[in-house]
mmCIF file of C-alpha atoms in Angstrom:
data_model
loop_
_atom_site.group_PDB
_atom_site.id
_atom_site.type_symbol
_atom_site.label_atom_id
_atom_site.label_comp_id
_atom_site.label_asym_id
_atom_site.label_seq_id
_atom_site.Cartn_x
_atom_site.Cartn_y
_atom_site.Cartn_z
ATOM 1 C CA UNK R 18 101.524 131.926 97.955
ATOM 2 C CA UNK R 19 99.906 128.769 98.997
ATOM 3 C CA UNK R 20 101.216 126.980 95.762
ATOM 4 C CA UNK R 21 104.708 128.269 96.476
ATOM 5 C CA UNK R 22 104.363 126.518 100.154
ATOM 6 C CA UNK R 23 103.159 123.475 98.757
ATOM 7 C CA UNK R 24 106.169 123.414 96.229
ATOM 8 C CA UNK R 25 108.494 124.104 99.068
ATOM 9 C CA UNK R 26 106.946 121.134 100.977
ATOM 10 C CA UNK R 27 107.076 118.772 98.081
ATOM 11 C CA UNK R 28 110.772 119.796 97.314
ATOM 12 C CA UNK R 29 111.543 119.297 101.242
ATOM 13 C CA UNK R 30 110.028 115.651 101.399
ATOM 14 C CA UNK R 31 111.951 114.785 97.945
ATOM 15 C CA UNK R 32 115.256 116.012 99.922
ATOM 16 C CA UNK R 33 114.393 114.151 103.134
ATOM 17 C CA UNK R 34 113.478 110.890 101.237
ATOM 18 C CA UNK R 35 116.673 111.147 99.071
ATOM 19 C CA UNK R 36 118.604 111.662 102.316
ATOM 20 C CA UNK R 37 116.912 108.591 103.911
ATOM 21 C CA UNK R 38 117.488 106.564 100.854
ATOM 22 C CA UNK R 39 121.304 107.422 101.052
ATOM 23 C CA UNK R 40 121.524 106.765 104.430
ATOM 24 C CA UNK R 41 119.874 103.466 104.111
ATOM 25 C CA UNK R 42 121.910 102.417 101.361
ATOM 26 C CA UNK R 43 125.362 103.482 103.371
ATOM 27 C CA UNK R 44 123.838 101.049 106.388
ATOM 28 C CA UNK R 45 123.466 98.226 103.963
ATOM 29 C CA UNK R 46 126.722 98.653 102.481
ATOM 30 C CA UNK R 47 128.449 98.847 106.075
ATOM 31 C CA UNK R 48 126.316 95.781 107.102
ATOM 32 C CA UNK R 49 127.302 93.616 104.136
ATOM 33 C CA UNK R 50 131.160 94.541 104.549
ATOM 34 C CA UNK R 51 131.317 94.017 107.982
ATOM 35 C CA UNK R 52 129.330 90.625 107.963
ATOM 36 C CA UNK R 53 130.938 89.322 105.098
ATOM 37 C CA UNK R 54 134.646 89.862 106.104
ATOM 38 C CA UNK R 55 133.345 88.435 109.603
ATOM 39 C CA UNK R 56 132.004 85.323 107.918
ATOM 40 C CA UNK R 57 135.436 85.124 105.660
ATOM 41 C CA UNK R 58 137.477 85.275 108.698
ATOM 42 C CA UNK R 59 135.563 82.941 110.977
ATOM 43 C CA UNK R 60 135.785 80.302 107.898
ATOM 44 C CA UNK R 61 139.452 81.066 107.668
ATOM 45 C CA UNK R 62 140.091 80.306 111.280
ATOM 46 C CA UNK R 63 138.248 76.913 111.363
ATOM 47 C CA UNK R 64 139.657 75.577 107.957
ATOM 48 C CA UNK R 65 143.216 76.964 107.734
ATOM 49 C CA UNK R 66 146.203 75.080 108.733
ATOM 50 C CA UNK R 67 148.448 77.092 110.979
ATOM 51 C CA UNK R 68 152.155 76.379 111.056
ATOM 52 C CA UNK R 69 154.343 76.943 114.279
ATOM 53 C CA UNK R 70 157.948 75.491 115.515
ATOM 54 C CA UNK R 71 157.615 73.151 118.326
ATOM 55 C CA UNK R 72 160.324 72.944 121.210
ATOM 56 C CA UNK R 73 162.553 71.099 118.699
ATOM 57 C CA UNK R 74 162.190 73.507 116.078
ATOM 58 C CA UNK R 75 160.110 71.339 113.968
ATOM 59 C CA UNK R 76 157.127 72.829 111.894
ATOM 60 C CA UNK R 77 153.853 71.496 113.271
ATOM 61 C CA UNK R 78 150.416 72.575 112.087
ATOM 62 C CA UNK R 79 147.394 73.702 114.190
ATOM 63 C CA UNK R 80 143.687 73.407 113.194
ATOM 64 C CA UNK R 81 142.247 75.968 115.339
ATOM 65 C CA UNK R 82 139.240 74.107 117.044
ATOM 66 C CA UNK R 83 138.832 76.492 120.260
ATOM 67 C CA UNK R 84 135.215 78.439 120.162
ATOM 68 C CA UNK R 85 135.812 79.710 123.957
ATOM 69 C CA UNK R 86 138.841 81.815 122.264
ATOM 70 C CA UNK R 87 137.110 82.935 119.134
ATOM 71 C CA UNK R 88 134.173 84.129 121.032
ATOM 72 C CA UNK R 89 135.964 85.718 124.131
ATOM 73 C CA UNK R 90 137.313 88.744 122.469
ATOM 74 C CA UNK R 91 134.087 89.757 120.155
ATOM 75 C CA UNK R 92 132.153 89.561 123.548
ATOM 76 C CA UNK R 93 134.193 92.134 125.274
ATOM 77 C CA UNK R 94 133.850 94.628 122.213
ATOM 78 C CA UNK R 95 130.101 93.688 122.045
ATOM 79 C CA UNK R 96 129.530 94.333 125.607
ATOM 80 C CA UNK R 97 131.514 97.630 125.657
ATOM 81 C CA UNK R 98 129.654 99.146 122.679
ATOM 82 C CA UNK R 99 126.188 98.017 123.883
ATOM 83 C CA UNK R 100 126.852 99.159 127.234
ATOM 84 C CA UNK R 101 127.649 102.659 125.627
ATOM 85 C CA UNK R 102 124.545 102.930 123.674
ATOM 86 C CA UNK R 103 122.268 101.725 126.649
ATOM 87 C CA UNK R 104 123.799 104.609 128.929
ATOM 88 C CA UNK R 105 123.571 106.989 126.167
ATOM 89 C CA UNK R 106 119.747 106.455 125.397
ATOM 90 C CA UNK R 107 118.316 104.568 128.416
ATOM 91 C CA UNK R 108 115.839 106.537 130.670
ATOM 92 C CA UNK R 109 114.354 104.006 132.447
ATOM 93 C CA UNK R 110 115.348 100.749 134.390
ATOM 94 C CA UNK R 111 115.402 97.598 132.182
ATOM 95 C CA UNK R 112 112.085 96.061 131.488
ATOM 96 C CA UNK R 113 114.049 92.554 131.400
ATOM 97 C CA UNK R 114 114.115 90.509 134.698
ATOM 98 C CA UNK R 115 117.199 88.962 135.920
ATOM 99 C CA UNK R 116 115.524 85.463 135.493
ATOM 100 C CA UNK R 117 114.675 86.323 131.690
ATOM 101 C CA UNK R 118 118.030 87.744 131.336
ATOM 102 C CA UNK R 119 119.549 84.378 132.611
ATOM 103 C CA UNK R 120 117.185 82.289 130.156
ATOM 104 C CA UNK R 121 118.104 84.263 127.078
ATOM 105 C CA UNK R 122 121.757 84.299 128.297
ATOM 106 C CA UNK R 123 122.127 80.536 128.646
ATOM 107 C CA UNK R 124 120.142 79.852 125.389
ATOM 108 C CA UNK R 125 122.448 82.276 123.337
ATOM 109 C CA UNK R 126 125.518 80.437 124.808
ATOM 110 C CA UNK R 127 124.456 77.207 123.806
ATOM 111 C CA UNK R 128 123.534 78.664 120.460
ATOM 112 C CA UNK R 129 126.556 80.512 119.635
ATOM 113 C CA UNK R 130 129.145 77.809 121.012
ATOM 114 C CA UNK R 131 127.344 74.687 119.167
ATOM 115 C CA UNK R 132 127.081 77.037 115.892
ATOM 116 C CA UNK R 133 130.967 77.935 116.492
ATOM 117 C CA UNK R 134 131.579 73.942 117.246
ATOM 118 C CA UNK R 135 129.478 73.019 114.167
ATOM 119 C CA UNK R 136 131.660 75.214 111.799
ATOM 120 C CA UNK R 137 134.731 73.433 112.784
ATOM 121 C CA UNK R 138 133.075 69.932 111.078
ATOM 122 C CA UNK R 139 130.787 71.630 108.517
ATOM 123 C CA UNK R 140 131.595 73.588 105.556
ATOM 124 C CA UNK R 141 130.749 77.416 106.091
ATOM 125 C CA UNK R 142 128.079 76.951 103.197
ATOM 126 C CA UNK R 143 126.316 74.248 104.870
ATOM 127 C CA UNK R 144 126.041 76.024 108.002
ATOM 128 C CA UNK R 145 124.824 79.264 106.133
ATOM 129 C CA UNK R 146 122.127 76.900 104.721
ATOM 130 C CA UNK R 147 121.045 75.085 107.918
ATOM 131 C CA UNK R 148 121.175 78.482 109.910
ATOM 132 C CA UNK R 149 118.714 80.117 107.216
ATOM 133 C CA UNK R 150 115.482 78.148 108.292
ATOM 134 C CA UNK R 151 115.069 79.352 111.637
ATOM 135 C CA UNK R 152 110.903 78.922 111.159
ATOM 136 C CA UNK R 153 111.838 75.184 110.964
ATOM 137 C CA UNK R 154 112.878 75.162 114.750
ATOM 138 C CA UNK R 155 109.928 77.308 115.705
ATOM 139 C CA UNK R 156 107.445 75.050 113.887
ATOM 140 C CA UNK R 157 109.021 71.939 115.631
ATOM 141 C CA UNK R 158 108.708 73.758 118.962
ATOM 142 C CA UNK R 159 105.175 74.558 118.089
ATOM 143 C CA UNK R 160 104.507 70.818 117.242
ATOM 144 C CA UNK R 161 106.281 70.204 120.785
ATOM 145 C CA UNK R 162 104.117 72.330 122.460
ATOM 146 C CA UNK R 163 100.782 70.223 121.576
ATOM 147 C CA UNK R 164 102.312 67.488 123.523
ATOM 148 C CA UNK R 165 100.912 68.244 127.330
ATOM 149 C CA UNK R 166 104.626 67.091 128.871
ATOM 150 C CA UNK R 167 106.633 69.242 126.467
ATOM 151 C CA UNK R 168 104.252 71.946 126.985
ATOM 152 C CA UNK R 169 104.946 72.076 130.725
ATOM 153 C CA UNK R 170 108.551 71.645 130.050
ATOM 154 C CA UNK R 171 108.613 74.724 127.533
ATOM 155 C CA UNK R 172 106.325 76.934 129.816
ATOM 156 C CA UNK R 173 108.991 76.294 132.567
ATOM 157 C CA UNK R 174 112.134 76.676 130.702
ATOM 158 C CA UNK R 175 110.934 80.066 128.915
ATOM 159 C CA UNK R 176 109.313 81.242 132.185
ATOM 160 C CA UNK R 177 105.874 82.019 130.597
ATOM 161 C CA UNK R 178 102.455 80.285 131.397
ATOM 162 C CA UNK R 179 101.173 81.474 128.093
ATOM 163 C CA UNK R 180 103.521 80.227 125.143
ATOM 164 C CA UNK R 181 102.996 82.149 122.278
ATOM 165 C CA UNK R 182 101.882 79.975 119.297
ATOM 166 C CA UNK R 183 99.669 77.714 121.844
ATOM 167 C CA UNK R 184 97.949 74.574 120.191
ATOM 168 C CA UNK R 185 95.757 76.490 118.058
ATOM 169 C CA UNK R 186 98.775 77.942 116.117
ATOM 170 C CA UNK R 187 98.772 76.501 112.576
ATOM 171 C CA UNK R 188 101.813 74.784 110.894
ATOM 172 C CA UNK R 189 101.462 76.138 107.221
ATOM 173 C CA UNK R 190 102.249 74.290 104.254
ATOM 174 C CA UNK R 191 105.075 76.601 103.344
ATOM 175 C CA UNK R 192 106.912 76.136 106.353
ATOM 176 C CA UNK R 193 106.989 72.471 105.971
ATOM 177 C CA UNK R 194 107.895 72.874 102.415
ATOM 178 C CA UNK R 195 110.990 75.060 103.479
ATOM 179 C CA UNK R 196 111.912 72.569 106.143
ATOM 180 C CA UNK R 197 112.061 69.961 103.358
ATOM 181 C CA UNK R 198 114.101 72.054 100.867
ATOM 182 C CA UNK R 199 116.541 73.088 103.416
ATOM 183 C CA UNK R 200 116.931 69.675 104.675
ATOM 184 C CA UNK R 201 117.360 68.254 101.322
ATOM 185 C CA UNK R 202 119.891 71.235 100.549
ATOM 186 C CA UNK R 203 122.068 70.147 103.553
ATOM 187 C CA UNK R 204 121.963 66.678 102.839
ATOM 188 C CA UNK R 205 122.883 67.082 99.117
ATOM 189 C CA UNK R 206 125.860 69.605 100.033
ATOM 190 C CA UNK R 207 127.502 67.831 102.763
ATOM 191 C CA UNK R 208 126.870 64.129 102.006
ATOM 192 C CA UNK R 209 127.058 64.494 97.935
ATOM 193 C CA UNK R 210 128.815 61.358 96.534
ATOM 194 C CA UNK R 211 131.605 63.548 94.838
ATOM 195 C CA UNK R 212 132.572 64.801 98.425
ATOM 196 C CA UNK R 213 132.500 61.353 100.007
ATOM 197 C CA UNK R 214 135.219 59.975 97.677
ATOM 198 C CA UNK R 215 137.621 62.223 99.602
ATOM 199 C CA UNK R 216 136.412 61.569 102.992
ATOM 200 C CA UNK R 217 137.861 59.261 105.552
ATOM 201 C CA UNK R 218 135.680 57.328 107.965
ATOM 202 C CA UNK R 219 136.659 59.764 110.805
ATOM 203 C CA UNK R 220 135.713 62.646 108.609
ATOM 204 C CA UNK R 221 132.476 61.507 107.611
ATOM 205 C CA UNK R 222 131.620 60.600 111.067
ATOM 206 C CA UNK R 223 132.794 64.356 112.168
ATOM 207 C CA UNK R 224 130.401 65.974 109.464
ATOM 208 C CA UNK R 225 127.637 63.776 111.101
ATOM 209 C CA UNK R 226 128.370 64.894 114.510
ATOM 210 C CA UNK R 227 128.674 68.520 112.814
ATOM 211 C CA UNK R 228 125.013 68.196 111.296
ATOM 212 C CA UNK R 229 123.688 67.366 114.890
ATOM 213 C CA UNK R 230 125.535 70.142 116.577
ATOM 214 C CA UNK R 231 123.794 72.486 113.961
ATOM 215 C CA UNK R 232 120.137 71.113 114.495
ATOM 216 C CA UNK R 233 120.837 71.753 118.366
ATOM 217 C CA UNK R 234 121.849 75.370 117.483
ATOM 218 C CA UNK R 235 118.906 75.779 115.192
ATOM 219 C CA UNK R 236 116.717 74.444 117.627
ATOM 220 C CA UNK R 237 118.047 76.854 120.507
ATOM 221 C CA UNK R 238 117.915 79.709 117.975
ATOM 222 C CA UNK R 239 113.760 79.009 117.896
ATOM 223 C CA UNK R 240 113.461 78.899 121.625
ATOM 224 C CA UNK R 241 115.439 82.462 121.772
ATOM 225 C CA UNK R 242 113.291 83.765 119.023
ATOM 226 C CA UNK R 243 110.205 82.876 120.930
ATOM 227 C CA UNK R 244 111.560 84.118 124.447
ATOM 228 C CA UNK R 245 112.241 87.347 122.704
ATOM 229 C CA UNK R 246 109.200 87.901 121.288
ATOM 230 C CA UNK R 247 107.593 87.250 124.583
ATOM 231 C CA UNK R 248 109.622 89.766 126.118
ATOM 232 C CA UNK R 249 109.107 92.422 123.569
ATOM 233 C CA UNK R 250 105.121 91.509 123.716
ATOM 234 C CA UNK R 251 105.077 92.153 127.712
ATOM 235 C CA UNK R 252 107.219 95.451 127.187
ATOM 236 C CA UNK R 253 104.575 97.013 124.379
ATOM 237 C CA UNK R 254 101.592 96.323 126.816
ATOM 238 C CA UNK R 255 103.144 98.682 129.661
ATOM 239 C CA UNK R 256 102.629 102.379 129.109
ATOM 240 C CA UNK R 257 105.880 103.382 131.246
ATOM 241 C CA UNK R 258 107.949 101.291 128.581
ATOM 242 C CA UNK R 259 106.553 102.885 125.548
ATOM 243 C CA UNK R 260 109.364 103.334 123.027
ATOM 244 C CA UNK R 261 111.758 101.029 124.886
ATOM 245 C CA UNK R 262 111.369 98.360 122.289
ATOM 246 C CA UNK R 263 113.759 100.013 120.153
ATOM 247 C CA UNK R 264 116.411 99.637 122.959
ATOM 248 C CA UNK R 265 115.927 95.836 123.081
ATOM 249 C CA UNK R 266 118.483 95.053 120.672
ATOM 250 C CA UNK R 267 120.939 96.825 122.429
ATOM 251 C CA UNK R 268 119.987 95.247 125.687
ATOM 252 C CA UNK R 269 119.823 91.681 124.153
ATOM 253 C CA UNK R 270 123.533 92.467 122.635
ATOM 254 C CA UNK R 271 124.328 93.591 126.506
ATOM 255 C CA UNK R 272 123.137 90.293 127.970
ATOM 256 C CA UNK R 273 124.492 88.119 125.266
ATOM 257 C CA UNK R 274 127.789 89.197 125.432
ATOM 258 C CA UNK R 275 128.134 89.181 129.157
ATOM 259 C CA UNK R 276 126.982 85.649 129.305
ATOM 260 C CA UNK R 277 129.283 84.728 126.299
ATOM 261 C CA UNK R 278 132.184 86.323 127.745
ATOM 262 C CA UNK R 279 131.574 84.938 131.352
ATOM 263 C CA UNK R 280 131.484 81.100 129.891
ATOM 264 C CA UNK R 281 134.211 81.486 127.544
ATOM 265 C CA UNK R 282 136.772 83.148 130.053
ATOM 266 C CA UNK R 283 135.892 80.470 132.679
ATOM 267 C CA UNK R 284 136.440 77.746 130.202
ATOM 268 C CA UNK R 285 139.730 79.257 129.083
ATOM 269 C CA UNK R 286 140.857 79.671 132.830
ATOM 270 C CA UNK R 287 139.855 76.275 133.197
ATOM 271 C CA UNK R 288 141.564 74.878 130.212
ATOM 272 C CA UNK R 289 144.897 77.178 131.358
ATOM 273 C CA UNK R 290 145.342 75.032 134.438
ATOM 274 C CA UNK R 291 143.814 71.726 133.318
ATOM 275 C CA UNK R 292 143.914 71.605 129.524
ATOM 276 C CA UNK R 293 146.164 72.711 126.749
ATOM 277 C CA UNK R 294 145.291 76.427 126.495
ATOM 278 C CA UNK R 295 148.727 77.766 127.695
ATOM 279 C CA UNK R 296 150.320 76.176 124.506
ATOM 280 C CA UNK R 297 147.450 77.417 122.499
ATOM 281 C CA UNK R 298 147.902 81.042 123.672
ATOM 282 C CA UNK R 299 151.870 80.540 122.898
ATOM 283 C CA UNK R 300 151.018 79.611 119.328
ATOM 284 C CA UNK R 301 148.536 82.710 118.943
ATOM 285 C CA UNK R 302 150.893 85.152 120.330
ATOM 286 C CA UNK R 303 153.914 83.790 118.083
ATOM 287 C CA UNK R 304 151.821 83.244 114.785
ATOM 288 C CA UNK R 305 151.064 86.682 113.466
ATOM 289 C CA UNK R 306 148.753 85.190 110.739
ATOM 290 C CA UNK R 307 146.562 83.440 113.185
ATOM 291 C CA UNK R 308 146.582 86.336 115.725
ATOM 292 C CA UNK R 309 145.540 88.700 113.046
ATOM 293 C CA UNK R 310 142.768 86.434 111.967
ATOM 294 C CA UNK R 311 141.546 86.369 115.373
ATOM 295 C CA UNK R 312 141.366 90.089 115.794
ATOM 296 C CA UNK R 313 140.035 91.004 112.153
ATOM 297 C CA UNK R 314 137.050 88.228 112.854
ATOM 298 C CA UNK R 315 136.029 89.861 116.353
ATOM 299 C CA UNK R 316 136.201 93.646 115.153
ATOM 300 C CA UNK R 317 134.225 92.812 111.831
ATOM 301 C CA UNK R 318 131.823 90.678 113.599
ATOM 302 C CA UNK R 319 131.076 93.155 116.582
ATOM 303 C CA UNK R 320 130.914 95.989 113.696
ATOM 304 C CA UNK R 321 128.430 93.744 111.701
ATOM 305 C CA UNK R 322 126.241 93.360 114.874
ATOM 306 C CA UNK R 323 126.225 96.978 116.009
ATOM 307 C CA UNK R 324 125.393 98.411 112.310
ATOM 308 C CA UNK R 325 122.604 95.459 112.361
ATOM 309 C CA UNK R 326 120.927 96.918 115.662
ATOM 310 C CA UNK R 327 121.578 100.427 114.327
ATOM 311 C CA UNK R 328 119.537 99.422 111.070
ATOM 312 C CA UNK R 329 116.920 97.386 113.106
ATOM 313 C CA UNK R 330 116.306 100.522 115.229
ATOM 314 C CA UNK R 331 115.892 102.914 112.053
ATOM 315 C CA UNK R 332 114.141 100.965 109.441
ATOM 316 C CA UNK R 333 112.572 98.014 111.229
ATOM 317 C CA UNK R 334 112.835 93.942 111.420
ATOM 318 C CA UNK R 335 111.058 93.497 107.861
ATOM 319 C CA UNK R 336 113.541 95.901 105.976
ATOM 320 C CA UNK R 337 116.556 94.020 108.014
ATOM 321 C CA UNK R 338 115.151 90.523 107.065
ATOM 322 C CA UNK R 339 115.456 91.309 103.540
ATOM 323 C CA UNK R 340 118.979 92.616 103.712
ATOM 324 C CA UNK R 341 120.119 89.807 105.636
ATOM 325 C CA UNK R 342 118.365 87.194 103.119
ATOM 326 C CA UNK R 343 120.806 88.665 100.572
ATOM 327 C CA UNK R 344 123.480 88.865 102.751
ATOM 328 C CA UNK R 345 123.564 84.914 103.065
ATOM 329 C CA UNK R 346 123.361 84.543 99.118
ATOM 330 C CA UNK R 347 126.698 86.792 99.194
ATOM 331 C CA UNK R 348 128.254 85.111 102.041
ATOM 332 C CA UNK R 349 127.760 81.600 100.147
ATOM 333 C CA UNK R 350 129.162 83.449 96.968
ATOM 334 C CA UNK R 351 132.112 84.773 98.601
ATOM 335 C CA UNK R 352 133.054 81.555 100.491
ATOM 336 C CA UNK R 353 133.072 79.490 96.997
ATOM 337 C CA UNK R 354 135.181 82.214 95.117
ATOM 338 C CA UNK R 355 137.676 83.138 98.143
ATOM 339 C CA UNK R 356 138.610 79.605 99.093
ATOM 340 C CA UNK R 357 138.291 78.436 95.474
ATOM 341 C CA UNK R 358 135.704 75.603 96.077
ATOM 342 C CA UNK R 359 134.782 73.075 93.455
ATOM 343 C CA UNK R 360 131.322 72.664 93.559
ATOM 344 C CA UNK R 361 129.930 69.220 92.362
ATOM 345 C CA UNK R 362 126.596 68.646 90.606
ATOM 346 C CA UNK R 363 124.458 67.499 93.382
ATOM 347 C CA UNK R 364 126.129 70.359 95.496
ATOM 348 C CA UNK R 365 125.034 72.835 92.593
ATOM 349 C CA UNK R 366 121.457 71.360 93.248
ATOM 350 C CA UNK R 367 121.717 72.148 96.908
ATOM 351 C CA UNK R 368 122.868 75.690 96.407
ATOM 352 C CA UNK R 369 119.930 76.305 94.058
ATOM 353 C CA UNK R 370 117.420 74.810 96.547
ATOM 354 C CA UNK R 371 119.165 77.088 99.425
ATOM 355 C CA UNK R 372 119.246 80.369 97.119
ATOM 356 C CA UNK R 373 115.315 79.645 96.202
ATOM 357 C CA UNK R 374 114.507 79.426 100.239
ATOM 358 C CA UNK R 375 116.426 82.747 100.789
ATOM 359 C CA UNK R 376 114.506 84.374 97.592
ATOM 360 C CA UNK R 377 111.386 83.003 98.882
ATOM 361 C CA UNK R 378 112.100 84.722 102.277
ATOM 362 C CA UNK R 379 112.677 87.988 100.245
ATOM 363 C CA UNK R 380 109.613 87.874 98.347
ATOM 364 C CA UNK R 381 107.339 87.436 101.509
ATOM 365 C CA UNK R 382 109.382 90.063 103.699
ATOM 366 C CA UNK R 383 108.819 92.386 100.459
ATOM 367 C CA UNK R 384 104.831 91.843 100.397
ATOM 368 C CA UNK R 385 104.978 92.368 104.223
ATOM 369 C CA UNK R 386 106.864 95.589 103.957
ATOM 370 C CA UNK R 387 104.537 96.609 101.181
ATOM 371 C CA UNK R 388 101.391 96.223 103.353
ATOM 372 C CA UNK R 389 102.901 97.497 106.159
ATOM 373 C CA UNK R 390 103.823 100.842 104.330
ATOM 374 C CA UNK R 391 100.067 101.060 103.085
ATOM 375 C CA UNK R 392 98.720 100.976 106.485
ATOM 376 C CA UNK R 393 101.076 103.921 107.672
#
């Protein structure tokens, strides 16, 4: 009888494990599909020359360079989904103060708008490579934290008297190597001799501007990550918020979407009265291709975010980081194939460095995941 019961338990365990593996694979596939198509339509929006007829029925070209419009619609969908998820699962009041919500909301606005603006001036691949090394910005923030004036400024900015990774936090050699590899990769891809031949002075200057905006976005991403880790540590230390850390992702999504919508909506209203947005909206609603690209970008981007947060809650940050690392490689590959980009020799070296960094991250996260599994 005992042997029979043990056999049933083993079979049940195998079935549950199989079911978990299938469910996990479905989430991974959905995550890849939604984010890859979202990235594809995002790049298409900023790189496509959309045709429209002016008042004299002459064909004109529009290059879509309006982050407020492209971010407004996704933020409405994000807010609706996050609000639904929070009201469905939340059992206690939010552990995040209004002050902290304002900080992470403003940081996210700067990050998202600068990232979207950078894509106007840079290739999608350069943006993906640059954004793949968030540890660089965190390392730089830790370095700034060793300077007394910057330390006071960061504590005030992040509303925390004990900035995690205070002066004793070591700057590891591997992080320095990653930063150097990422920087070299971006420079080689964006400023290669082959691509420079086809660039005008203005376009070349615009690429420098794009890199500057990308660096700003990366730096703010580091500040945002530190602030989020501070909030999470505070929550884990309080018993009344036990188990709430799984809901933090939806809380962040709710905050980010609210602030993004508020800022983009205000910018749209201002430009409707004092800018050229009335003309832009007229073009959008008369150009079916542009309207379709905007809608599809918003839908795929929000669905990707939603699946990401569900995956994070079910399988944890380490599993997610491995999946998102692979997604970066797929995003770069699809961008090259779909848009038929010709890659020069120096850009091939750039891509090799970029994929090496990503595989390095996968290897490190895999080791962390194994250690965590053994402990559990």
